[in-house]
Every structure is written in C-alpha cells, then in structure tokens.
Coordinates of C-alpha atoms in Angstrom, one line a residue:
Chain A
X1 CA 118.4 87.5 105.1
X2 CA 117.0 90.7 104.7
X3 CA 114.2 91.4 107.1
X4 CA 112.2 92.2 104.5
X5 CA 112.7 88.7 103.1
X6 CA 111.7 87.5 106.3
X7 CA 108.9 89.2 107.0
X8 CA 107.8 87.7 103.9
X9 CA 108.4 84.9 104.0
X10 CA 105.8 84.7 107.3
X11 CA 103.3 86.3 106.0
X12 CA 103.3 84.5 102.5
X13 CA 103.3 81.7 105.3
X14 CA 100.1 82.7 106.5
X15 CA 98.5 84.3 103.8
X16 CA 98.2 81.0 102.3
X17 CA 96.7 78.8 104.3
X18 CA 94.3 81.7 104.9
X19 CA 90.9 80.4 103.8
X20 CA 89.7 84.2 103.4
X21 CA 92.4 84.3 100.2
X22 CA 90.9 81.3 98.6
X23 CA 87.1 82.2 99.2
X24 CA 88.3 85.3 97.4
X25 CA 90.0 83.4 94.8
X26 CA 86.6 81.2 94.4
X27 CA 84.5 84.6 94.5
X28 CA 86.7 86.5 91.7
X29 CA 86.7 82.8 89.6
X30 CA 83.8 82.4 89.8
X31 CA 82.6 85.9 88.0
X32 CA 84.7 85.4 85.8
X33 CA 83.3 82.6 84.8
X34 CA 79.7 83.8 85.5
X35 CA 79.9 87.1 83.5
X36 CA 82.3 87.2 81.6
X37 CA 82.0 83.0 80.0
X38 CA 78.8 81.3 81.1
X39 CA 75.6 83.9 81.1
X40 CA 77.0 84.9 77.4
X41 CA 77.4 82.2 76.4
X42 CA 74.0 80.9 76.9
X43 CA 72.7 83.7 76.4
X44 CA 74.3 83.4 72.7
X45 CA 74.0 79.5 72.6
X46 CA 69.8 81.2 73.2
X47 CA 69.7 82.9 70.0
X48 CA 67.9 86.0 71.8
X49 CA 69.6 89.0 70.8
X50 CA 68.0 90.2 73.7
X51 CA 69.0 87.8 76.0
X52 CA 72.2 88.7 77.3
X53 CA 73.1 93.4 77.2
X54 CA 71.2 92.6 74.0
X55 CA 74.2 92.8 71.4
X56 CA 74.0 90.9 68.4
X57 CA 74.6 87.4 68.7
X58 CA 78.2 87.5 66.9
X59 CA 79.2 90.5 68.6
X60 CA 78.5 88.4 72.4
X61 CA 80.6 85.5 70.7
X62 CA 83.0 88.3 70.1
X63 CA 83.2 89.0 72.9
X64 CA 84.0 84.8 74.5
X65 CA 87.0 84.6 71.9
X66 CA 90.2 84.6 72.7
X67 CA 91.6 87.9 70.9
X68 CA 89.3 88.9 73.5
X69 CA 91.0 88.2 75.8
X70 CA 92.5 91.6 77.4
X71 CA 89.4 92.9 77.1
X72 CA 87.4 89.9 79.4
X73 CA 90.7 90.3 81.5
X74 CA 90.6 93.5 82.7
X75 CA 86.5 94.3 82.1
X76 CA 85.8 93.2 85.3
X77 CA 88.4 95.0 87.4
X78 CA 87.5 98.1 88.9
X79 CA 84.3 97.4 90.6
X80 CA 83.9 93.6 91.2
X81 CA 87.5 92.4 90.9
X82 CA 88.4 95.9 92.8
X83 CA 85.8 94.8 95.8
X84 CA 86.9 91.5 95.9
X85 CA 90.7 92.2 96.2
X86 CA 89.7 95.3 98.9
X87 CA 88.2 92.7 101.1
X88 CA 91.3 90.5 100.8
X89 CA 93.0 93.6 101.9
X90 CA 91.5 95.0 104.4
X91 CA 91.1 91.5 106.0
X92 CA 94.1 91.2 105.6
X93 CA 95.4 94.0 107.0
X94 CA 92.3 94.4 110.2
X95 CA 91.9 91.2 110.9
X96 CA 95.3 91.4 113.0
X97 CA 94.2 93.8 115.0
X98 CA 91.2 91.4 116.5
X99 CA 92.9 88.9 116.7
X100 CA 95.7 90.2 119.2
X101 CA 98.6 89.4 116.0
X102 CA 100.2 92.5 115.2
X103 CA 101.5 93.0 118.5
X104 CA 102.8 89.8 118.1
X105 CA 104.0 90.5 115.3
X106 CA 105.4 93.7 116.9
X107 CA 107.3 92.0 119.8
X108 CA 108.8 90.1 117.3
X109 CA 111.7 92.7 117.1
X110 CA 111.0 92.6 113.1
X111 CA 110.2 96.9 113.1
X112 CA 106.5 97.9 112.5
X113 CA 107.2 99.3 108.7
X114 CA 109.2 96.2 108.1
X115 CA 106.8 93.7 109.5
X116 CA 104.1 96.1 107.4
X117 CA 106.6 95.6 104.2
X118 CA 106.1 91.4 104.8
X119 CA 102.7 92.5 104.3
X120 CA 102.5 93.8 101.2
X121 CA 105.1 92.1 99.3
X122 CA 102.7 89.1 100.2
X123 CA 98.9 90.2 99.1
X124 CA 101.4 92.0 96.0
X125 CA 102.4 88.6 94.4
X126 CA 98.7 87.5 96.0
X127 CA 97.5 90.1 93.5
X128 CA 99.8 88.9 90.8
X129 CA 99.3 85.6 91.0
X130 CA 95.8 86.1 91.1
X131 CA 96.1 88.0 87.9
X132 CA 97.7 85.6 86.0
X133 CA 95.7 82.3 87.2
X134 CA 92.8 84.8 85.7
X135 CA 94.5 85.1 82.7
X136 CA 95.5 81.6 82.5
X137 CA 91.1 81.4 82.5
X138 CA 90.3 83.3 80.6
X139 CA 92.6 82.5 77.7
X140 CA 91.3 78.0 78.5
X141 CA 88.1 79.1 78.5
X142 CA 88.4 81.7 75.7
X143 CA 89.3 78.8 73.8
X144 CA 87.0 76.5 74.7
X145 CA 83.8 79.0 73.0
X146 CA 85.7 79.4 70.3
X147 CA 86.0 75.4 69.3
X148 CA 82.8 74.6 70.5
X149 CA 81.6 76.5 67.8
X150 CA 84.2 76.1 65.6
X151 CA 86.3 79.4 65.1
X152 CA 90.3 79.6 64.5
X153 CA 91.5 79.8 68.1
X154 CA 93.5 83.5 67.6
X155 CA 96.0 84.8 69.8
X156 CA 95.7 88.5 71.0
X157 CA 99.1 89.9 71.6
X158 CA 101.5 89.7 73.0
X159 CA 102.2 93.8 74.0
X160 CA 98.4 94.2 74.5
X161 CA 97.8 91.3 76.3
X162 CA 100.8 91.9 79.0
X163 CA 99.2 95.9 78.9
X164 CA 96.4 94.5 79.9
X165 CA 97.6 92.0 82.5
X166 CA 99.1 94.5 84.1
X167 CA 96.5 97.6 83.7
X168 CA 94.7 94.8 86.2
X169 CA 97.9 93.9 87.9
X170 CA 97.5 97.9 88.8
X171 CA 93.4 98.3 89.2
X172 CA 93.6 95.7 91.7
X173 CA 96.2 96.6 93.2
X174 CA 95.5 99.6 94.5
X175 CA 92.2 98.6 95.6
X176 CA 94.1 96.3 98.0
X177 CA 96.6 98.7 98.6
X178 CA 92.9 100.7 99.6
X179 CA 92.0 97.9 101.6
X180 CA 95.2 97.2 102.9
X181 CA 94.6 101.0 104.4
X182 CA 91.5 101.4 105.1
X183 CA 91.7 98.3 107.4
X184 CA 95.3 99.9 109.3
X185 CA 92.7 103.0 109.8
X186 CA 90.0 101.4 111.4
X187 CA 92.2 98.6 113.1
X188 CA 89.6 95.7 112.6
X189 CA 88.3 93.7 109.6
X190 CA 84.7 94.8 109.4
X191 CA 84.4 98.1 109.8
X192 CA 87.0 98.6 107.4
X193 CA 86.0 96.1 104.4
X194 CA 82.1 98.1 104.8
X195 CA 83.6 101.2 104.5
X196 CA 85.3 100.4 101.5
X197 CA 82.3 98.7 99.6
X198 CA 80.5 101.3 100.4
X199 CA 82.3 103.7 98.8
X200 CA 83.6 101.5 95.7
X201 CA 79.8 100.5 95.0
X202 CA 78.2 103.1 96.3
X203 CA 79.7 107.2 97.0
X204 CA 81.8 106.8 94.3
X205 CA 78.8 106.6 91.9
X206 CA 76.7 108.6 93.3
X207 CA 79.5 111.5 93.9
X208 CA 79.4 110.7 89.7
X209 CA 76.1 110.8 89.6
X210 CA 76.1 114.3 91.6
X211 CA 78.4 115.4 89.0
X212 CA 76.1 116.0 86.6
X213 CA 74.9 118.7 87.9
X214 CA 77.7 119.9 89.4
X215 CA 80.2 120.9 86.7
X216 CA 82.9 121.4 90.5
X217 CA 82.0 118.6 91.6
X218 CA 83.3 116.4 88.5
X219 CA 87.1 118.3 88.5
X220 CA 86.8 116.1 91.7
X221 CA 85.2 112.6 90.8
X222 CA 87.8 112.6 87.7
X223 CA 90.3 111.6 89.6
X224 CA 88.5 109.6 91.9
X225 CA 89.8 106.3 92.5
X226 CA 87.0 103.7 91.1
X227 CA 87.3 107.0 88.0
X228 CA 90.1 106.3 87.1
X229 CA 91.0 102.7 88.0
X230 CA 87.9 102.5 85.4
X231 CA 89.4 104.3 83.1
X232 CA 92.1 102.7 82.9
X233 CA 90.1 99.5 82.1
X234 CA 88.5 101.2 79.3
X235 CA 92.1 103.0 77.6
X236 CA 92.6 99.0 77.6
X237 CA 89.7 98.1 75.3
X238 CA 87.0 97.4 78.3
X239 CA 83.7 98.6 76.6
X240 CA 82.1 101.7 78.9
X241 CA 78.9 101.7 76.9
X242 CA 76.6 100.1 74.4
X243 CA 75.8 96.3 74.6
X244 CA 79.2 94.5 76.0
X245 CA 79.6 97.8 78.8
X246 CA 80.9 96.1 81.9
X247 CA 80.4 98.7 85.1
X248 CA 82.8 100.9 86.0
X249 CA 84.2 100.9 82.7
X250 CA 85.2 104.8 82.1
X251 CA 86.8 107.5 79.3
X252 CA 87.2 110.1 81.8
X253 CA 90.5 110.1 81.9
X254 CA 93.1 109.6 79.6
X255 CA 95.3 105.5 79.5
X256 CA 98.0 107.3 80.6
X257 CA 96.8 109.8 82.5
X258 CA 94.6 107.1 84.2
X259 CA 98.0 104.5 85.0
X260 CA 99.5 107.3 86.8
X261 CA 97.1 108.5 89.1
X262 CA 96.0 104.7 89.9
X263 CA 99.5 103.9 90.4
X264 CA 99.6 107.0 92.6
X265 CA 96.6 106.4 94.1
X266 CA 98.4 102.3 95.0
X267 CA 102.0 104.7 96.4
X268 CA 99.5 106.4 99.1
X269 CA 97.2 103.7 100.3
X270 CA 100.7 102.5 101.2
X271 CA 102.5 105.4 102.3
X272 CA 99.6 106.1 104.5
X273 CA 99.5 102.3 106.5
X274 CA 102.9 102.9 107.0
X275 CA 102.8 105.8 108.7
X276 CA 99.5 104.8 110.3
X277 CA 100.7 102.0 111.6
X278 CA 104.8 103.6 112.7
X279 CA 103.5 106.0 114.5
X280 CA 100.1 104.3 116.6
X281 CA 100.2 103.1 119.6
X282 CA 99.0 99.7 119.9
X283 CA 96.8 99.5 122.4
Chain B
X1 CA 124.2 87.0 141.7
X2 CA 127.3 88.0 138.7
X3 CA 126.4 91.2 136.3
X4 CA 123.1 91.4 138.4
X5 CA 124.3 94.6 138.2
X6 CA 124.0 95.8 135.0
X7 CA 120.3 97.3 134.0
X8 CA 118.3 95.8 131.4
X9 CA 115.1 97.6 131.6
X10 CA 115.5 101.1 133.3
X11 CA 112.4 103.9 133.0
X12 CA 113.3 107.3 133.7
X13 CA 110.1 109.1 135.0
X14 CA 107.5 107.5 131.8
X15 CA 104.3 107.9 131.6
X16 CA 100.8 108.3 129.9
X17 CA 97.5 109.7 129.8
X18 CA 95.3 108.9 127.3
X19 CA 93.5 112.3 127.4
X20 CA 92.9 114.0 130.7
X21 CA 93.6 110.4 132.1
X22 CA 96.4 109.6 133.6
X23 CA 97.6 105.5 133.0
X24 CA 101.0 105.9 133.8
X25 CA 102.1 108.3 136.3
X26 CA 106.2 109.4 136.1
X27 CA 107.6 105.2 136.9
X28 CA 110.9 105.0 137.2
X29 CA 112.0 101.7 137.5
X30 CA 115.0 99.1 136.6
X31 CA 115.5 95.9 135.7
X32 CA 118.5 94.1 136.1
X33 CA 120.0 91.3 134.8
X34 CA 119.8 87.7 135.2
X35 CA 116.9 89.3 137.9
X36 CA 113.0 87.6 138.1
X37 CA 111.4 91.1 138.9
X38 CA 107.9 90.8 139.6
X39 CA 105.4 94.5 139.1
X40 CA 102.8 93.7 141.1
X41 CA 99.6 96.7 141.6
X42 CA 96.0 96.1 141.3
X43 CA 93.6 96.1 138.0
X44 CA 94.2 98.8 136.2
X45 CA 96.6 100.1 137.7
X46 CA 99.4 101.1 135.0
X47 CA 101.2 97.7 134.5
X48 CA 100.3 96.8 131.5
X49 CA 100.9 100.7 129.9
X50 CA 104.1 100.5 131.2
X51 CA 105.0 96.7 130.3
X52 CA 103.5 97.7 126.6
X53 CA 106.0 101.2 126.9
X54 CA 108.6 99.2 128.1
X55 CA 108.1 96.5 124.3
X56 CA 107.0 100.2 122.1
X57 CA 104.3 99.6 121.4
X58 CA 102.5 102.2 123.3
X59 CA 105.1 105.5 123.5
X60 CA 105.7 107.3 126.7
X61 CA 103.8 111.1 127.1
X62 CA 106.8 111.9 128.6
X63 CA 110.3 110.2 130.2
X64 CA 112.5 108.6 127.9
X65 CA 113.3 104.3 129.0
X66 CA 115.8 101.7 127.7
X67 CA 115.8 98.5 127.4
X68 CA 118.3 96.4 126.2
X69 CA 120.6 99.7 126.2
X70 CA 118.5 100.7 122.5
X71 CA 114.4 102.9 122.6
X72 CA 111.9 100.9 123.8
X73 CA 110.9 99.5 120.3
X74 CA 113.6 99.6 118.2
X75 CA 114.7 96.1 116.3
X76 CA 117.8 96.5 118.4
X77 CA 116.1 96.0 121.8
X78 CA 112.5 94.0 120.3
X79 CA 115.4 91.6 118.9
X80 CA 116.6 90.3 122.3
X81 CA 112.8 90.8 123.9
X82 CA 110.7 87.9 124.4
X83 CA 107.0 89.2 124.8
X84 CA 103.6 87.9 126.8
X85 CA 101.4 91.5 127.1
X86 CA 97.8 91.4 128.0
X87 CA 96.9 87.8 126.4
X88 CA 98.6 85.3 123.5
X89 CA 97.2 86.3 120.0
X90 CA 97.5 84.3 117.3
X91 CA 96.2 83.4 113.8
X92 CA 93.2 80.9 114.4
X93 CA 93.0 78.9 112.0
X94 CA 95.9 78.0 112.2
X95 CA 98.1 75.4 114.4
X96 CA 99.9 76.4 116.8
X97 CA 102.8 75.6 115.2
X98 CA 102.4 76.8 112.1
X99 CA 101.7 80.0 114.0
X100 CA 104.7 80.3 116.2
X101 CA 106.6 79.4 112.8
X102 CA 105.4 82.3 111.4
X103 CA 106.1 84.3 114.2
X104 CA 109.9 82.9 113.8
X105 CA 110.4 83.7 110.2
X106 CA 109.1 87.0 111.5
X107 CA 112.7 86.9 114.2
X108 CA 115.0 85.4 110.6
X109 CA 115.2 82.6 113.1
X110 CA 114.2 79.0 110.7
X111 CA 111.0 77.2 111.2
X112 CA 112.2 74.4 113.3
X113 CA 113.0 77.5 116.1
X114 CA 109.2 76.5 117.1
X115 CA 109.5 72.9 117.8
X116 CA 111.7 73.6 120.5
X117 CA 109.8 76.5 121.8
X118 CA 106.5 73.7 121.8
X119 CA 107.9 71.4 123.6
X120 CA 109.2 73.6 126.2
X121 CA 106.6 74.9 127.2
X122 CA 104.7 71.0 126.9
X123 CA 102.5 72.2 123.4
X124 CA 104.4 69.4 121.1
X125 CA 101.7 66.8 121.4
X126 CA 98.9 69.9 120.6
X127 CA 101.3 72.0 118.5
X128 CA 99.4 70.7 115.2
X129 CA 96.6 71.7 116.1
X130 CA 94.3 74.2 115.3
X131 CA 95.0 78.1 117.2
X132 CA 90.9 78.9 118.1
X133 CA 91.0 74.8 119.2
X134 CA 92.4 75.4 122.4
X135 CA 92.1 75.9 125.9
X136 CA 92.8 79.0 127.3
X137 CA 95.7 77.5 129.5
X138 CA 97.1 76.2 126.4
X139 CA 97.1 79.6 124.2
X140 CA 98.7 81.5 127.1
X141 CA 101.5 78.5 126.7
X142 CA 101.7 79.5 122.9
X143 CA 101.8 82.9 123.9
X144 CA 105.1 82.3 126.3
X145 CA 106.5 79.3 123.5
X146 CA 106.5 82.2 120.6
X147 CA 108.0 84.3 124.0
X148 CA 110.5 81.5 124.1
X149 CA 112.0 82.2 120.3
X150 CA 115.5 82.8 120.3
X151 CA 116.2 82.5 123.4
X152 CA 115.2 86.6 124.3
X153 CA 117.8 88.3 127.1
X154 CA 114.5 90.3 128.7
X155 CA 111.6 88.5 129.3
X156 CA 108.7 90.3 129.7
X157 CA 105.4 88.1 130.8
X158 CA 102.0 90.1 130.8
X159 CA 100.5 87.9 133.6
X160 CA 102.0 84.5 132.3
X161 CA 100.0 82.1 134.6
X162 CA 96.4 83.2 133.3
X163 CA 93.8 80.5 133.0
X164 CA 97.0 78.2 134.0
X165 CA 96.0 74.8 135.8
X166 CA 97.6 74.3 138.9
X167 CA 99.7 72.4 137.3
X168 CA 100.3 74.4 135.0
X169 CA 100.6 77.7 137.4
X170 CA 103.5 75.1 138.9
X171 CA 105.5 74.3 136.1
X172 CA 104.8 77.7 134.6
X173 CA 107.3 79.1 137.6
X174 CA 109.9 76.1 137.9
X175 CA 110.3 76.8 133.9
X176 CA 110.7 81.0 134.9
X177 CA 113.4 80.4 137.5
X178 CA 114.8 78.0 134.8
X179 CA 115.0 80.7 132.5
X180 CA 115.9 82.8 135.7
X181 CA 118.6 80.1 135.8
X182 CA 120.3 80.2 132.7
X183 CA 121.1 84.0 132.5
X184 CA 117.8 85.7 131.1
X185 CA 116.2 88.3 132.8
X186 CA 112.1 88.0 133.4
X187 CA 110.5 91.1 134.3
X188 CA 106.4 89.0 134.9
X189 CA 103.3 91.5 135.8
X190 CA 101.0 89.2 138.3
X191 CA 98.4 89.4 140.4
X192 CA 99.2 86.0 142.6
X193 CA 101.1 87.0 145.3
X194 CA 102.4 83.8 146.3
X195 CA 103.8 83.1 142.8
X196 CA 105.8 86.0 142.7
X197 CA 106.8 85.8 146.6
X198 CA 108.1 82.6 145.6
X199 CA 109.7 83.1 142.4
X200 CA 110.9 86.5 142.3
X201 CA 114.2 88.5 143.4
X202 CA 113.0 91.7 143.1
X203 CA 109.1 93.5 142.9
X204 CA 107.9 96.8 141.8
X205 CA 104.5 97.2 143.2
X206 CA 102.5 99.9 141.1
X207 CA 98.8 101.7 142.5
X208 CA 96.6 104.4 140.4
X209 CA 100.2 104.2 138.0
X210 CA 102.7 105.1 140.6
X211 CA 105.7 103.0 141.7
X212 CA 105.1 103.2 144.7
X213 CA 107.8 100.5 146.5
X214 CA 110.7 98.7 144.8
X215 CA 113.2 96.8 146.4
X216 CA 113.3 93.3 147.6
X217 CA 110.5 90.6 148.1
X218 CA 112.1 90.5 151.8
X219 CA 112.6 94.3 152.1
X220 CA 108.7 94.1 150.9
X221 CA 107.4 91.8 153.1
X222 CA 109.7 93.5 156.2
X223 CA 111.5 91.5 158.3
X224 CA 109.7 88.5 160.1
X225 CA 107.6 88.9 163.8
X226 CA 107.6 87.8 167.3
X227 CA 103.9 87.4 167.9
X228 CA 103.0 87.4 171.4
X229 CA 100.0 86.4 173.6
X230 CA 100.7 86.8 177.0
X231 CA 97.8 88.0 180.1
X232 CA 97.8 90.2 182.0
X233 CA 99.2 92.3 178.8
X234 CA 100.0 95.2 180.4
X235 CA 103.4 92.7 182.5
X236 CA 103.4 91.6 178.6
X237 CA 104.3 94.5 177.3
X238 CA 107.0 94.8 179.7
X239 CA 108.4 92.0 179.2
X240 CA 108.4 93.0 175.5
X241 CA 110.2 96.3 175.4
X242 CA 112.8 94.7 178.0
X243 CA 113.6 93.0 175.3
X244 CA 113.0 95.4 172.3
X245 CA 113.9 98.3 173.2
X246 CA 111.2 100.1 172.0
X247 CA 107.4 99.4 173.5
X248 CA 105.0 97.5 172.1
X249 CA 101.7 98.5 170.0
X250 CA 99.2 96.4 171.5
X251 CA 97.3 94.8 168.2
X252 CA 94.2 91.6 168.1
X253 CA 95.3 88.1 166.4
X254 CA 92.9 86.7 163.8
X255 CA 90.5 85.6 166.5
X256 CA 90.2 88.7 168.3
X257 CA 92.4 88.1 171.3
X258 CA 95.3 90.8 172.6
X259 CA 98.2 90.6 170.9
X260 CA 101.4 91.9 170.5
X261 CA 104.5 91.9 167.0
X262 CA 106.9 93.3 167.3
X263 CA 110.8 92.6 165.8
X264 CA 111.8 89.3 165.4
X265 CA 115.1 90.1 164.3
X266 CA 118.2 89.1 167.3
X267 CA 115.7 87.4 169.2
X268 CA 115.3 84.2 170.7
X269 CA 112.2 82.0 170.9
X270 CA 112.8 80.1 174.5
X271 CA 114.6 83.3 176.4
X272 CA 111.0 85.2 175.4
X273 CA 109.3 82.6 176.5
X274 CA 112.0 82.3 180.0
X275 CA 111.6 85.9 180.7
X276 CA 107.6 86.0 180.6
X277 CA 107.0 82.7 182.5
X278 CA 109.7 85.0 184.7
X279 CA 107.7 88.0 184.9
X280 CA 104.7 85.9 186.3
X281 CA 102.7 85.9 182.5
X282 CA 100.7 83.8 182.0
X283 CA 102.2 82.7 178.0
X284 CA 99.3 81.8 176.0
X285 CA 101.6 81.6 172.1
X286 CA 105.1 83.0 171.3
X287 CA 105.6 82.3 167.8
X288 CA 107.8 84.0 164.8
X289 CA 105.7 84.3 161.4
X290 CA 106.3 85.2 158.8
X291 CA 104.5 88.7 157.1
X292 CA 102.8 87.4 153.6
X293 CA 103.9 89.2 150.7
X294 CA 100.3 89.7 149.8
X295 CA 100.1 91.5 153.7
X296 CA 102.8 93.8 152.9
X297 CA 100.7 94.7 149.1
X298 CA 97.7 94.8 150.4
X299 CA 99.3 97.4 153.3
X300 CA 101.2 99.6 150.4
X301 CA 98.4 99.6 147.8
X302 CA 95.4 100.4 150.2
X303 CA 93.2 97.8 149.6
X304 CA 92.0 95.6 152.3
X305 CA 92.3 92.3 153.1

C-alpha cells in the first residue's frame, strides 16, 4: 500500500465521522432546496411575477425543470457553495492545529507531504461526492416539479451535464483548497474561516466595485478567485444578469480562461499549503 | 546490556533560537539502544523543544541530529519511532479506538493494531468512548497507546505520567520497564525524579537550554555518604579523617545538629563506630545515606530545595 493510499484511508475514516462535514453538507443541501426550488416554486404557485426575482412565471418554472439542472447545479457555487466548502477546507486543516492532531499524525511517519496529500485527496473525494449528491438532488427535485406541473421531463444533454458537474467540482475544489491553505497558514480554524468568508463574501465584491472607478484595478479583479469561479459558472449557463441572476455569477472571463484560472488557483492553493506544512516548525 | 553501545539518538550541538531567545543551546546527547534515558530539567529548560527537534517537528537553528541512523522527522526514522510530545492530540469527536485506528492507518498498519495498543495501556474497556469524554489520565494513556502502535524501536515520551493517578503512574513505570526489557529504547522526560531514579539507566540534565550533565543515575547522584553525628566534633572529625584520608567538612542535618558527611565507599559502619567510641566520642548517629536524584538535580540546576 502506498503512503498516500494509507494516509487517504486514515483521513477518510476521520472525515466521514466528522459531524462538521455532514452539517456543512446539510447546509448546502438546504440552500439548494430552498433557493433553487422551494422559493421559486412558491413564487411560481403564487402567480405573482414579482414574488421571486421579478421574472415571468414561465421563465421561473423553466429554471426549475430538469433541462435547467446544469445551470442550477453550478449557479450557487461561486459564492454560497464556495463559502461552504471553504469552511470545510479551513476546518479540515486548521482544526488539526488546535486539537494537536497534526503533531500526532506527523510523528506516525508518513511524511508531512504525504499526510497532507491524504487530506487533499479525501477532501477532493468529499467534494466529488457532494457534487454528485447535488446533481442527483437537483435532477430529482426538478423531475418532481415537472411532474407536478404536468410538464414533459426533458433531461439535459449528457455532455452539458458533465461539463456543469466538472465546472462545479472545479469551483468547489478551488474554494476547498483555498480553505485548506488558509487553515494551514493561520494554523487554526477560527481565523481561517473568518478570513475566507470575509474574502469571498465581502472583499472581492468591494474590489470589483472599486474597479468600476479605477481601470487599473479592474485588470487585477478580473483575475481574482471569485471572478474566475463566477465566470466559469456564467460560461456554463448560470444567469449573471437579469431576473434569474445568481450572486457571484459573472461573465468577465471566457469559459476556457475561467476554467484554467480556477484550476491554477486550485493547484496554487494546494502547493502553497504543502510548502507551508513541509517547511514550518510544528510548535 | 548487549547492544547498549549502539547509539539510537544522537544530537550534535543542536540549538534552537526563536528571535533573540535561545530555547536550546548546543545540546549534544546520546541515547543508546535498549536503555531508558531520562531527560530532566526545570520548566522552560528546553526539554520539549529538544524532543521536538529529535522528532523533526521543529528544525534546529544549528547543529545536527540522527535518529535510528536517519534524519529526524524523516519517514525512515519516524516509522520506527513512537512519540508522545507535550500532551496527547486526538480528534475529540471520535472514540479512543477510532483515533488509534486512524493513527494505525497513518503508519500503514491494520486497524486491529489499535486494539492491542489499547490493551497495553488498560483502555480496552473504554476504547469506545469519545476522546473528549476522557479524563486527563485516560487521554495520556491513549497518547502512550498511539506511541506504541507498531512496536517501534524507539519511544519518545514527554512527561508520560502527567495526569495519571498513583496506580496509573505505577502502571506506566511498569510499562516503560517492560518496553526496555523487550529491547525497546525509551527517551523520556519527566518532572518526577523519584520515578526517573527508579526506571532510567542514564539521565541528561538540561538547564537554561544547555545540557549540564549526562551519565548514569548513580553517577548523577554520586556515591552514598556516611553521616556521622558525634561529640566532640573535633575528635569526630579527627577519627573520620584517619578513616577516609581526608578532612571532613562539618555540616548541619535537618534538625540543625552538627554532622559530618564522608564518602561511604570502603567504610564499614561497625569499624567506624568502634573507632569513634575508642577515641572517646559520644556517638549519636552513624548511618549510610543514599543521595536522592532530586538532591543532585536541585544542586545541578541551582534550584533551592
């Protein structure tokens, strides 16, 4: 058994029994159900076009049907889903410093890089499972909506769905890696979660606002992690503007550029975390 | 004592500085295969920092070290080392058994290795309880169990009896002695000098970041002394000088009485007593006294008893 396989087995055992993981998955599921289906459906049933985001009823219904699942899947990831998995990554890495478990793990002999690799692979598997679960959930709920409204169940194209799932995994993976990096950098859960949330929910938006006043700043904000993630969501069909617009969805970068930038951030965050773990003293 | 000459842990003038503060200053020590090595020092002397450097958790600012022939912190060294440093660190939401299974997996061991380690520290019946519900002593024992996973050649235990009740401390002493009897090398730090005196073959004393003594427990304690209280003191001193070949220095015992402490080696209590009586000395007490490790430690580290 390779060292990384052993460390991944160890991390998977502790992650799957970690209540935090299930609480965060539950929060994400609740957000998906509430904002992608429950509220829009209630608004649609109320017959008031201004009841939810002000869109026409038919457009509102179409956004909940199976054909729209790829867009539903990725729309919430740049901000809300990203924030949730950022917390997951930050806690997965940062809590180990507070509990002293990194110290115990590192003295078991797998090597620091291999130990962190186990965490990275386990988190990647957790994110992949979360995306798969969300896809199933969205398909199920959208089918229920279609059937209950006597509409044909028209499934989205396989390629389109795969692209959306891949993009969702990439965005979620990037934010998880960002959390992992912050948890490692700050050597604790609280500060890393706080910094991560302030960045994703506040700072990037403020910078983009300021960039409207300063052109030079725009060249920077266009390449921020949130900009790349939002642009990827926009390129994969999530609405960036109009009545169905989802917070965080952007059209700044092209789809390919956004995907490459998001992937680059993912790799950079992981590499930075590994470098920090390997080089720093554990006191 | 076969194999006792092979060095398992060696440090060569290792130092660790944090800014202007020097935590460890040029420590050179050697732990031999199969021995129980006690690492002693007052709080803040640099014991834990030294142990962390031995385990590769902290990098030395200067100097070098070798653990089981490999670099400290390398997988080659850590695979054969078990450690408990500065308190046990485990996932609080998991049971003791699951925590050990996770650590066993990190070592590439099967899950069942956890059960054996739990039994070694008498935690088998509480292995299913969550770590956060453990008492301090149980947490400490779980930390030792994690160190025992895979029967490592070297055990590094930092204050292993912290939080243990007297029965737990006695069990821990037996465990360390058993481990050494089984050929494992133990490097332990402790504040409990009576405990160190009982179980350690050699000791290293660190104070102010510097190793100020390394040797056997007997060497550190020095030889036994013969304490004599007789009157008149001048005649008592004369008799003892004849017996030992050196003029004894007067001292006061715990009750403030004038006494003489002379090296007991080569002296027989009946002969000394007879000589004193023959010289007309009123003999109040003649006794051989073993010097406690604690006395030697306090003298070395300059801490008043």
